[in-house]
């Protein structure tokens, strides 16, 4: 049977005034339920006495659904702007139960919101108590006898849930001030309360082994130590359990659900979650975060660059832009020397075999470039020798020595592929070289790709072509990078760096820092002990204890994992500040590879070049043999023409000899006659 609240107790306005003044608020919303029929004079009296104490009063009547929606919009506005909302709700117990249920369902819960219910008669019902969540601030005023009012509060005991504790009373005046106990005094000691905390396997934050009976065994981790420290300081106990989806959760989906461990906190099925939880705008719509426990950055991990082919080592000392210039120099320096030597004979019209001279100049300059000894100079003039000296110096001390030095360095320390260190390089590798990018499911990295623009949006678009886009954990992704060379994983840099140390840093390449990310403890919205957690975490962070706890996790790694013999080198540009990232060793070692002795394997390119030379020589020899045979065949086919040509050549030769003999005889006779005439 539904009753109606018609009259308020006689001293009720004065008691409300003292209680509200003791709360320290400057605004009070008086809400009359649908089951009230209170006289306007009583409400007016409450408003007047509050106004006299500089307390603004907002009067709302929930007699219609429209008015109730207006009240909920008022609460939603205060939730969005973090303004204080103190509501005095006057109605019958049944309607109080319904209103509390609707407020909880709509999640109008925050530390800045206080709901004061007036329970007109009888004890507070069990149904009302069962609907009180710990995060919602609920106070109940009762009137056990005339001129006496008792004030109950749900956040007065740190280890009792769904319970109202007597915290104050009014009998002519308020017993003590403030009206309600502050949260920092209530929750400084949890009095042995037991929390059930979800946990995920995420080294180095938690090391978890899963049992067949759905239980978990946490063997260590930085955040396990942090939780143990909080429990010792605040006097509470905790019990880990395996969450259903074994993921963190990224955001509220379109159908109004939030998956993962953060979804349990959003549904108020879990009190808090401590781990590598990155603070994002999407997550802030569902949970609250404590003071940061880690200042980190985003990064992606790829396999370490492979060694470049040793066969091409002989051409690697110079970049490809240099080789055309070297070839052009080699081709042009011979004709240039020929011009220097042949220029005087050309303008003096001397007869000389210029083709033979050009050939000698080209071969001479080639031997200089190849650093071979040559005694056949094309010319013994001073100009030619000066040019030859200049060419020898340039070929030997500039090109030759530089090439030899670079080649020796490359053979002693083999070169490697260009590492992928930026998002632009990763995008190019995914588009042109078949690389794939994976992320942890329901993680902040996934949210960045889904909501990002620019290069992040393009990476997300390229990921849609992949068969596998999301992995269960970062550790699984690191295993994929280790086993498959064309895989990259995006995540927190600290987590990725720790995994590289676990599985051998020589096998991986960690990119540059992409963006800043902060991790913290996730709690329910309106959690009353948030400030208590913040004070302790802030002290630990500022004192460097959190950084020390993180560093200790690296020291716990086996020595063979942290300093194994490298098989590849990761050439990254790292920040060398030792105090960065909470004092952790973020800088990868440049390389532990020593100089290697020169072996025959390193001379594959030289042997290949020698083989190419032998092949070209064989081709030239075969070509000469073929031309010689063709020439011989032609002579055998035309013997008449050949004999005629030989006779003509002999006749011409004999004629030249006779002309020479007659010339000599003529000169001799002429000299003899000239001598006789003188005598």
XYZ file of C-alpha atoms in Angstrom:
679
model
C 0.000 0.000 0.000
C 1.451 3.320 -1.066
C 1.343 6.113 1.522
C 1.937 9.813 1.074
C 4.278 12.060 3.006
C 2.126 15.031 3.999
C 3.767 16.638 6.990
C 7.342 17.324 7.986
C 8.509 17.175 11.619
C 8.317 20.415 13.547
C 12.061 21.093 13.912
C 12.944 19.684 10.497
C 13.847 23.042 8.763
C 16.240 24.021 11.560
C 17.867 20.586 11.587
C 18.308 20.678 7.818
C 19.848 24.136 8.071
C 22.425 22.970 10.641
C 23.229 19.812 8.669
C 23.694 21.681 5.375
C 25.850 24.317 7.057
C 27.918 21.511 8.520
C 28.381 20.060 5.032
C 30.002 23.277 3.818
C 27.936 23.463 0.647
C 26.411 26.661 -0.701
C 23.643 25.098 -2.786
C 20.890 22.635 -1.891
C 18.362 21.061 -4.214
C 15.088 20.205 -2.495
C 13.443 17.355 -4.389
C 9.858 16.402 -3.630
C 8.903 12.969 -4.806
C 5.699 11.801 -6.364
C 4.588 10.340 -3.046
C 4.681 13.634 -1.166
C 1.981 16.130 -0.463
C 3.926 18.510 1.708
C 2.466 21.888 2.295
C 3.998 24.775 0.413
C 4.419 26.613 3.698
C 6.818 23.927 4.974
C 8.934 24.070 1.808
C 8.900 27.855 1.940
C 10.096 27.759 5.543
C 13.012 25.516 4.578
C 13.964 27.836 1.730
C 13.816 30.916 3.916
C 15.935 29.533 6.722
C 18.549 28.292 4.255
C 18.589 31.597 2.382
C 19.233 33.421 5.636
C 22.455 31.379 5.899
C 23.507 32.234 2.325
C 22.593 28.824 0.951
C 20.983 28.821 -2.466
C 17.944 26.573 -2.746
C 16.637 24.914 -5.888
C 13.114 23.522 -5.593
C 12.128 20.571 -7.814
C 8.940 18.538 -7.909
C 9.024 15.031 -9.399
C 5.284 14.704 -9.763
C 5.613 14.352 -13.562
C 8.044 12.480 -15.787
C 9.086 15.744 -17.383
C 10.142 17.139 -14.023
C 12.042 13.946 -13.238
C 13.911 14.190 -16.542
C 14.719 17.794 -15.710
C 16.198 16.665 -12.392
C 18.320 14.026 -14.120
C 19.553 16.555 -16.672
C 20.532 18.801 -13.778
C 22.543 15.948 -12.258
C 24.133 15.128 -15.618
C 25.198 18.737 -16.063
C 26.852 18.730 -12.652
C 28.601 15.462 -13.509
C 29.990 16.910 -16.744
C 31.169 20.141 -15.131
C 32.256 18.573 -11.789
C 30.017 20.983 -9.873
C 28.723 20.105 -6.447
C 25.208 18.717 -6.311
C 23.644 18.234 -2.879
C 20.079 16.957 -3.062
C 17.550 16.641 -0.245
C 14.988 14.061 -1.356
C 11.617 14.056 0.394
C 9.451 11.035 -0.396
C 8.119 7.781 0.947
C 10.504 4.793 1.421
C 9.277 2.941 -1.662
C 9.938 5.916 -3.898
C 13.323 6.400 -2.214
C 14.244 2.873 -3.257
C 13.164 3.535 -6.839
C 15.001 6.853 -7.067
C 18.205 5.316 -5.714
C 17.950 2.543 -8.282
C 17.443 5.010 -11.169
C 20.304 7.221 -9.999
C 22.605 4.195 -9.886
C 21.510 2.914 -13.300
C 22.073 6.327 -14.886
C 25.484 6.453 -13.170
C 24.922 9.860 -11.551
C 27.675 9.000 -9.101
C 30.594 11.186 -8.142
C 32.364 12.496 -5.056
C 30.845 15.915 -5.708
C 27.288 14.539 -5.523
C 25.513 13.863 -2.248
C 21.988 12.452 -1.931
C 20.259 13.068 1.420
C 17.106 10.988 1.860
C 14.573 11.699 4.569
C 13.249 8.401 5.926
C 10.026 9.466 7.570
C 9.244 6.357 9.597
C 10.572 2.937 10.436
C 13.979 1.449 9.792
C 15.779 1.750 6.494
C 14.735 -1.158 4.306
C 17.114 -3.910 3.220
C 16.207 -3.261 -0.415
C 17.372 0.321 -0.073
C 20.617 -0.787 1.594
C 21.309 -3.388 -1.090
C 21.079 -0.725 -3.771
C 23.763 1.501 -2.229
C 27.064 1.256 -4.090
C 30.215 2.248 -2.279
C 31.015 5.029 -4.738
C 27.680 6.819 -4.362
C 27.377 9.225 -1.443
C 24.120 8.530 0.390
C 23.018 10.055 3.669
C 19.736 9.219 5.413
C 17.957 11.385 7.987
C 15.581 9.682 10.384
C 13.296 11.072 13.071
C 13.149 8.474 15.853
C 11.336 10.855 18.254
C 10.267 14.440 18.479
C 12.970 17.090 18.056
C 15.624 14.422 17.409
C 17.139 13.595 14.013
C 19.782 11.013 13.238
C 22.171 11.217 10.303
C 23.426 7.995 8.681
C 26.119 7.802 6.033
C 27.268 4.947 3.785
C 30.928 6.080 3.474
C 31.628 6.196 7.177
C 33.129 2.713 7.445
C 35.903 1.501 5.116
C 35.147 -2.213 5.416
C 31.341 -2.350 5.369
C 29.436 -2.329 2.124
C 25.667 -1.761 1.715
C 25.641 -0.350 5.192
C 24.612 2.926 6.796
C 26.563 4.095 9.838
C 25.310 6.616 12.368
C 27.704 9.556 12.048
C 25.822 12.492 13.626
C 22.570 13.578 15.205
C 20.618 16.746 15.915
C 18.801 17.562 19.096
C 18.442 21.282 19.225
C 21.864 21.549 17.603
C 24.211 19.402 15.610
C 26.336 17.072 17.695
C 29.560 17.687 15.779
C 30.853 19.447 12.723
C 31.394 18.696 9.904
C 28.172 16.830 9.421
C 29.795 13.911 7.570
C 33.261 12.427 8.148
C 35.803 13.286 5.413
C 36.945 10.446 3.168
C 40.659 10.824 3.938
C 40.009 10.102 7.617
C 37.679 7.212 6.920
C 39.850 5.442 4.365
C 43.285 5.921 5.896
C 42.828 2.453 7.422
C 40.729 -0.213 5.660
C 40.716 -2.382 8.813
C 41.672 -5.598 7.046
C 39.181 -5.314 4.192
C 39.672 -7.846 1.383
C 39.629 -6.609 -2.225
C 39.183 -8.873 -5.220
C 41.501 -7.483 -7.869
C 41.553 -8.582 -11.532
C 45.029 -9.278 -12.882
C 46.520 -9.734 -16.352
C 49.788 -11.311 -17.372
C 51.838 -8.350 -18.596
C 55.561 -8.430 -17.777
C 57.188 -6.555 -16.121
C 54.048 -5.305 -14.378
C 52.576 -8.696 -13.471
C 53.885 -12.210 -13.933
C 50.815 -14.446 -13.900
C 50.455 -18.195 -14.357
C 46.939 -19.477 -15.059
C 45.688 -22.684 -13.452
C 43.138 -25.135 -14.809
C 40.645 -24.321 -12.050
C 40.357 -20.676 -13.229
C 42.645 -19.489 -10.461
C 45.792 -17.475 -10.977
C 49.189 -17.437 -9.382
C 51.019 -14.099 -9.427
C 54.749 -14.673 -9.102
C 55.902 -11.042 -9.135
C 55.984 -7.824 -11.090
C 56.392 -4.102 -10.505
C 52.680 -3.473 -9.933
C 52.355 -6.514 -7.684
C 54.971 -4.907 -5.450
C 53.147 -1.580 -5.638
C 49.847 -3.181 -4.615
C 51.549 -4.986 -1.745
C 52.992 -1.657 -0.590
C 49.549 0.001 -0.728
C 48.004 -2.902 1.165
C 50.597 -2.673 3.892
C 50.230 1.091 4.196
C 46.398 1.147 4.192
C 45.849 -2.141 6.058
C 43.866 -4.104 3.483
C 44.204 -7.492 1.860
C 43.643 -8.500 -1.716
C 42.945 -11.560 -3.762
C 43.720 -11.819 -7.462
C 41.268 -13.353 -9.897
C 41.240 -14.054 -13.615
C 38.986 -11.578 -15.498
C 36.693 -13.090 -18.147
C 38.243 -11.565 -21.289
C 41.854 -11.167 -20.112
C 42.139 -7.732 -21.686
C 42.171 -4.156 -20.463
C 39.410 -2.580 -22.526
C 39.672 0.516 -24.682
C 36.366 2.390 -24.871
C 32.576 2.285 -24.612
C 31.327 0.757 -27.863
C 28.382 1.939 -29.896
C 25.970 -0.454 -28.161
C 26.834 0.972 -24.748
C 29.152 -1.784 -23.542
C 32.726 -1.647 -22.295
C 34.748 -4.821 -22.646
C 37.750 -5.963 -20.696
C 38.875 -5.408 -17.148
C 38.034 -1.707 -17.269
C 34.525 -2.734 -18.275
C 34.205 -4.580 -14.950
C 35.151 -1.375 -13.127
C 32.706 0.610 -15.268
C 29.941 -1.846 -14.304
C 31.143 -1.563 -10.675
C 31.866 -5.288 -10.494
C 35.520 -4.621 -9.652
C 36.895 -2.004 -7.266
C 40.134 -1.116 -9.040
C 42.721 -2.443 -11.470
C 46.440 -1.847 -11.240
C 48.696 -2.532 -14.196
C 50.052 -0.874 -17.304
C 46.778 1.012 -17.804
C 47.208 3.990 -20.104
C 45.054 7.036 -19.491
C 42.988 7.957 -22.559
C 39.961 10.173 -23.134
C 37.811 7.166 -24.049
C 38.701 5.377 -20.821
C 38.058 8.484 -18.745
C 34.401 8.233 -19.765
C 34.141 4.945 -17.869
C 36.699 4.977 -15.035
C 38.782 7.336 -12.947
C 42.558 7.275 -12.720
C 44.873 7.874 -9.817
C 48.094 9.848 -9.915
C 50.357 8.433 -12.607
C 52.440 5.371 -11.823
C 54.491 5.474 -15.017
C 55.517 8.182 -17.486
C 56.090 6.281 -20.693
C 55.957 6.755 -24.452
C 54.560 4.795 -27.371
C 56.815 2.849 -29.725
C 56.782 -0.094 -32.081
C 59.057 -3.101 -32.222
C 60.459 -4.819 -35.307
C 62.996 -7.523 -35.935
C 66.634 -6.489 -35.888
C 68.045 -5.492 -39.298
C 69.704 -8.313 -41.210
C 73.233 -8.257 -42.563
C 73.520 -7.020 -46.106
C 74.770 -9.399 -48.776
C 78.549 -9.799 -48.597
C 78.623 -10.466 -52.331
C 77.945 -6.790 -53.014
C 80.418 -5.569 -50.401
C 82.920 -4.523 -53.087
C 80.545 -1.877 -54.445
C 79.210 -0.747 -51.048
C 82.141 1.547 -50.040
C 80.707 4.188 -52.380
C 77.074 5.113 -52.638
C 75.338 4.591 -55.932
C 75.561 8.298 -56.743
C 79.386 8.121 -56.601
C 79.928 5.133 -58.875
C 78.750 6.866 -62.105
C 81.171 9.719 -61.420
C 84.026 7.273 -60.790
C 83.226 5.485 -64.056
C 83.008 8.747 -65.950
C 86.372 9.804 -64.495
C 87.950 6.531 -65.577
C 86.570 6.890 -69.109
C 87.477 10.542 -69.569
C 90.912 10.717 -67.971
C 92.529 8.635 -70.748
C 91.297 10.883 -73.578
C 92.251 13.915 -71.455
C 95.864 12.669 -71.211
C 95.854 11.959 -74.948
C 94.755 15.551 -75.674
C 97.625 16.896 -73.566
C 100.164 14.740 -75.435
C 98.722 14.946 -78.942
C 97.886 18.652 -78.971
C 101.393 19.876 -80.099
C 101.621 17.357 -82.934
C 98.137 18.261 -84.105
C 98.763 21.998 -84.458
C 102.285 21.411 -85.855
C 100.891 18.938 -88.386
C 103.253 16.174 -87.387
C 102.437 12.721 -88.581
C 101.840 10.276 -85.698
C 99.593 7.292 -85.105
C 96.985 9.010 -82.908
C 94.861 5.892 -82.414
C 97.786 3.990 -80.976
C 98.616 6.969 -78.754
C 94.984 7.102 -77.494
C 95.079 3.394 -76.741
C 98.340 3.780 -74.824
C 96.910 6.695 -72.807
C 93.753 4.781 -71.867
C 95.670 1.695 -70.768
C 98.175 3.790 -68.843
C 95.456 5.655 -66.872
C 93.641 2.385 -66.240
C 96.753 0.870 -64.667
C 97.089 3.978 -62.495
C 93.504 3.634 -61.241
C 93.993 -0.063 -60.586
C 97.231 0.758 -58.756
C 99.318 -1.453 -61.075
C 102.930 -0.713 -62.030
C 103.522 0.401 -65.624
C 106.871 1.221 -67.325
C 105.411 2.136 -70.684
C 104.735 5.842 -70.611
C 102.741 7.214 -73.538
C 105.076 10.239 -73.669
C 108.282 11.371 -71.991
C 107.493 15.082 -72.144
C 107.337 17.080 -68.942
C 103.718 18.025 -69.518
C 102.669 14.386 -69.877
C 104.615 13.360 -66.798
C 103.086 16.187 -64.728
C 99.567 15.167 -65.753
C 100.406 11.528 -65.022
C 101.602 12.444 -61.524
C 98.376 14.371 -60.827
C 96.280 11.451 -62.078
C 98.298 9.029 -59.965
C 97.823 11.123 -56.824
C 94.077 11.476 -57.400
C 93.596 7.803 -58.179
C 95.803 6.526 -55.362
C 95.269 8.866 -52.419
C 91.723 10.094 -53.051
C 89.691 7.425 -54.771
C 91.781 4.312 -54.203
C 92.665 4.822 -50.550
C 89.177 5.931 -49.634
C 87.698 2.895 -51.341
C 90.194 0.561 -49.640
C 89.569 2.031 -46.199
C 85.783 1.822 -46.523
C 85.959 -1.691 -47.923
C 88.177 -2.850 -45.063
C 85.780 -1.349 -42.526
C 82.771 -2.990 -44.171
C 84.468 -6.367 -44.315
C 85.532 -6.182 -40.671
C 82.114 -4.923 -39.479
C 79.477 -6.101 -41.959
C 76.818 -3.586 -42.894
C 73.143 -4.097 -42.086
C 69.802 -3.110 -43.513
C 68.355 0.286 -42.761
C 66.290 -0.124 -39.554
C 62.629 0.914 -39.372
C 62.571 3.633 -36.728
C 59.774 6.050 -37.685
C 56.092 5.783 -38.482
C 56.732 6.973 -42.025
C 59.304 4.223 -42.536
C 56.872 1.678 -41.081
C 54.131 2.873 -43.411
C 56.451 2.513 -46.405
C 57.493 -0.967 -45.265
C 53.854 -2.040 -44.877
C 52.922 -0.655 -48.258
C 55.903 -1.796 -50.330
C 57.691 -4.594 -48.457
C 54.856 -6.647 -46.997
C 55.269 -5.729 -43.311
C 52.319 -6.210 -40.931
C 51.444 -4.245 -37.783
C 49.689 -5.860 -34.812
C 48.439 -4.368 -31.527
C 47.115 -5.742 -28.281
C 43.340 -6.089 -28.313
C 41.321 -3.568 -26.282
C 44.466 -1.532 -25.632
C 45.179 2.181 -25.794
C 47.426 1.579 -28.820
C 44.451 0.171 -30.698
C 42.381 3.237 -29.763
C 45.103 5.532 -31.103
C 45.036 3.759 -34.465
C 41.239 3.722 -34.606
C 40.804 7.383 -33.670
C 44.027 8.780 -35.125
C 44.480 10.810 -38.276
C 47.410 11.329 -40.604
C 49.960 8.549 -40.486
C 48.027 6.701 -37.768
C 44.926 6.629 -39.932
C 46.918 5.372 -42.908
C 48.486 2.634 -40.778
C 45.037 1.557 -39.578
C 43.873 1.407 -43.192
C 46.852 -0.741 -44.181
C 46.161 -3.049 -41.235
C 42.731 -3.939 -42.619
C 44.432 -5.971 -45.342
C 46.018 -8.267 -42.740
C 44.660 -11.589 -41.582
C 45.869 -10.977 -37.998
C 45.499 -7.448 -36.614
C 45.140 -7.929 -32.851
C 46.935 -10.193 -30.426
C 46.052 -11.354 -26.935
C 48.971 -9.600 -25.259
C 52.147 -7.691 -26.029
C 54.165 -10.773 -25.158
C 52.420 -12.756 -27.916
C 53.170 -9.953 -30.368
C 56.852 -9.945 -29.405
C 56.972 -13.697 -30.038
C 55.506 -13.065 -33.496
C 58.168 -10.456 -34.216
C 60.832 -12.928 -33.109
C 59.543 -15.776 -35.281
C 58.409 -13.762 -38.308
C 60.711 -11.072 -39.630
C 58.102 -8.850 -41.290
C 55.959 -8.168 -38.214
C 55.801 -5.038 -36.061
C 53.925 -4.504 -32.800
C 52.764 -1.167 -31.397
C 52.627 -0.651 -27.636
C 54.163 0.956 -24.587
C 57.892 1.488 -24.935
C 58.716 0.323 -21.415
C 56.875 -2.962 -21.916
C 58.438 -3.527 -25.327
C 61.892 -2.743 -24.013
C 61.511 -5.207 -21.159
C 60.393 -7.952 -23.554
C 63.382 -7.298 -25.793
C 65.643 -7.758 -22.782
C 63.851 -10.995 -21.924
C 64.163 -12.540 -25.367
C 67.496 -10.979 -26.375
C 67.769 -7.338 -27.351
C 70.013 -8.286 -30.286
C 66.990 -9.836 -31.999
C 64.878 -6.656 -32.028
C 64.866 -3.037 -33.057
C 62.945 -0.524 -30.940
C 61.687 2.569 -32.727
C 61.963 6.170 -31.653
C 59.486 7.636 -29.161
C 56.181 8.288 -30.895
C 53.955 9.928 -28.285
C 53.731 10.390 -24.526
C 51.559 8.039 -22.497
C 50.837 7.902 -18.780
C 49.760 4.871 -16.778
C 47.852 4.911 -13.495
C 45.528 2.889 -11.258
C 41.993 2.604 -12.650
C 39.159 3.000 -10.119
C 35.402 3.399 -10.188
C 34.011 6.834 -10.950
C 33.308 8.443 -7.591
C 35.636 6.109 -5.688
C 35.838 7.508 -2.127
C 39.439 6.392 -1.478
C 40.919 7.881 -4.666
C 42.635 10.710 -2.792
C 44.094 8.236 -0.296
C 45.633 6.244 -3.134
C 46.835 9.442 -4.784
C 48.698 10.631 -1.705
C 50.651 7.384 -1.422
C 51.351 6.980 -5.153
C 52.437 10.605 -5.449
C 54.875 10.174 -2.569
C 56.308 7.004 -4.113
C 56.657 8.644 -7.521
C 58.334 11.806 -6.270
C 60.709 9.851 -4.046
C 61.822 7.694 -6.975
C 60.625 4.483 -5.334
C 58.465 3.540 -8.333
C 61.449 4.010 -10.620
C 63.563 1.847 -8.339
C 60.893 -0.867 -8.352
C 60.834 -0.828 -12.148
C 64.624 -1.012 -12.363
C 64.652 -4.000 -10.023
C 62.554 -5.951 -12.521
C 65.356 -5.620 -15.078
C 67.865 -6.824 -12.524
C 65.773 -9.943 -11.967
C 66.239 -11.002 -15.569
C 68.651 -13.888 -16.169
C 72.102 -12.755 -17.207
C 71.999 -14.731 -20.467
C 68.791 -12.909 -21.444
C 70.146 -9.438 -20.729
C 73.583 -9.883 -22.288
C 73.351 -12.667 -24.837
C 75.711 -12.784 -27.809
C 74.197 -10.501 -30.445
C 73.407 -11.717 -33.908
C 72.190 -8.389 -35.274
C 72.674 -4.730 -34.498
C 69.962 -2.187 -33.799
C 71.141 1.265 -34.797
C 68.684 3.615 -33.138
C 68.913 7.196 -32.011
C 68.104 6.920 -28.315
C 67.807 9.525 -25.619
C 70.874 9.227 -23.406
C 69.374 10.988 -20.378
C 69.773 8.502 -17.510
C 67.016 10.126 -15.460
C 64.392 9.809 -18.156
C 61.462 7.413 -17.864
C 61.692 7.066 -14.125
C 65.344 6.191 -14.117
C 65.033 2.994 -16.172
C 67.708 1.937 -18.584
C 65.959 2.938 -21.759
C 69.006 3.128 -24.020
C 69.718 0.044 -26.055
C 73.404 -0.886 -26.287
C 74.827 0.356 -29.537
C 76.403 -2.990 -30.325
C 78.413 -5.658 -28.623
C 79.715 -7.005 -31.893
C 83.525 -6.954 -32.090
C 85.621 -6.743 -35.196
C 85.483 -9.996 -37.132
C 88.539 -11.565 -38.814
C 88.467 -11.455 -42.577
C 87.404 -14.796 -44.060
C 86.874 -16.170 -47.530
C 83.152 -15.656 -47.096
C 83.683 -11.917 -46.987
C 85.481 -12.066 -50.349
C 82.527 -13.497 -52.201
C 82.197 -10.261 -54.141
C 85.876 -10.285 -55.139
C 85.630 -13.863 -56.367
C 82.428 -13.054 -58.213
C 84.119 -10.080 -59.855
C 87.080 -12.306 -60.758
C 84.690 -14.826 -62.252
C 83.012 -12.091 -64.275
C 86.458 -11.014 -65.530
C 87.320 -14.576 -66.529
C 84.000 -14.871 -68.284
C 84.534 -11.655 -70.239
C 88.070 -12.775 -71.133
C 86.699 -16.090 -72.372
C 84.075 -14.254 -74.414
C 86.753 -11.998 -75.916
C 88.951 -15.017 -76.713
C 86.062 -16.844 -78.318
C 85.233 -13.746 -80.338
C 88.826 -13.422 -81.592
C 88.940 -17.112 -82.539
C 85.666 -16.777 -84.362
C 86.845 -13.705 -86.284
C 90.144 -15.393 -87.125
C 88.323 -18.403 -88.519
C 86.055 -16.221 -90.581
C 89.098 -14.374 -91.981
C 90.774 -17.663 -92.854
C 87.629 -18.938 -94.504
C 87.408 -15.872 -96.702
C 91.019 -16.344 -97.849
C 90.299 -19.932 -98.827
C 87.169 -18.953 -100.738
C 88.904 -16.221 -102.926
C 92.435 -17.559 -103.779
C 92.644 -15.778 -107.191
C 91.934 -12.405 -105.648
C 94.435 -13.102 -102.933
C 97.290 -14.062 -105.344
C 96.612 -11.009 -107.527
C 96.803 -8.718 -104.543
C 100.051 -10.328 -103.488
C 101.629 -9.841 -106.958
C 100.554 -6.209 -107.016
C 102.067 -5.681 -103.572
C 105.327 -7.296 -104.669
C 105.511 -5.144 -107.829
C 104.927 -2.016 -105.769
C 107.588 -3.098 -103.282
C 110.147 -3.814 -106.015
C 109.400 -0.496 -107.685
C 109.983 1.330 -104.405
C 113.315 -0.479 -103.942
C 114.478 0.329 -107.464
C 113.516 3.965 -107.041
C 115.493 4.061 -103.836
C 118.558 2.483 -105.429
C 118.447 4.838 -108.419
C 118.103 7.801 -106.022
C 121.214 6.736 -104.112
C 123.171 6.166 -107.340
C 122.109 9.548 -108.672
C 123.311 11.323 -105.535
C 126.682 9.497 -105.662
C 127.326 10.354 -109.340
C 126.310 13.961 -108.777
C 128.760 14.393 -105.905
C 131.607 12.785 -107.938
C 131.107 15.008 -110.973
C 130.905 18.085 -108.805
C 134.289 17.169 -107.249
C 135.991 16.704 -110.637
C 134.771 20.043 -111.888
C 136.399 21.821 -108.964
C 139.719 20.214 -109.653
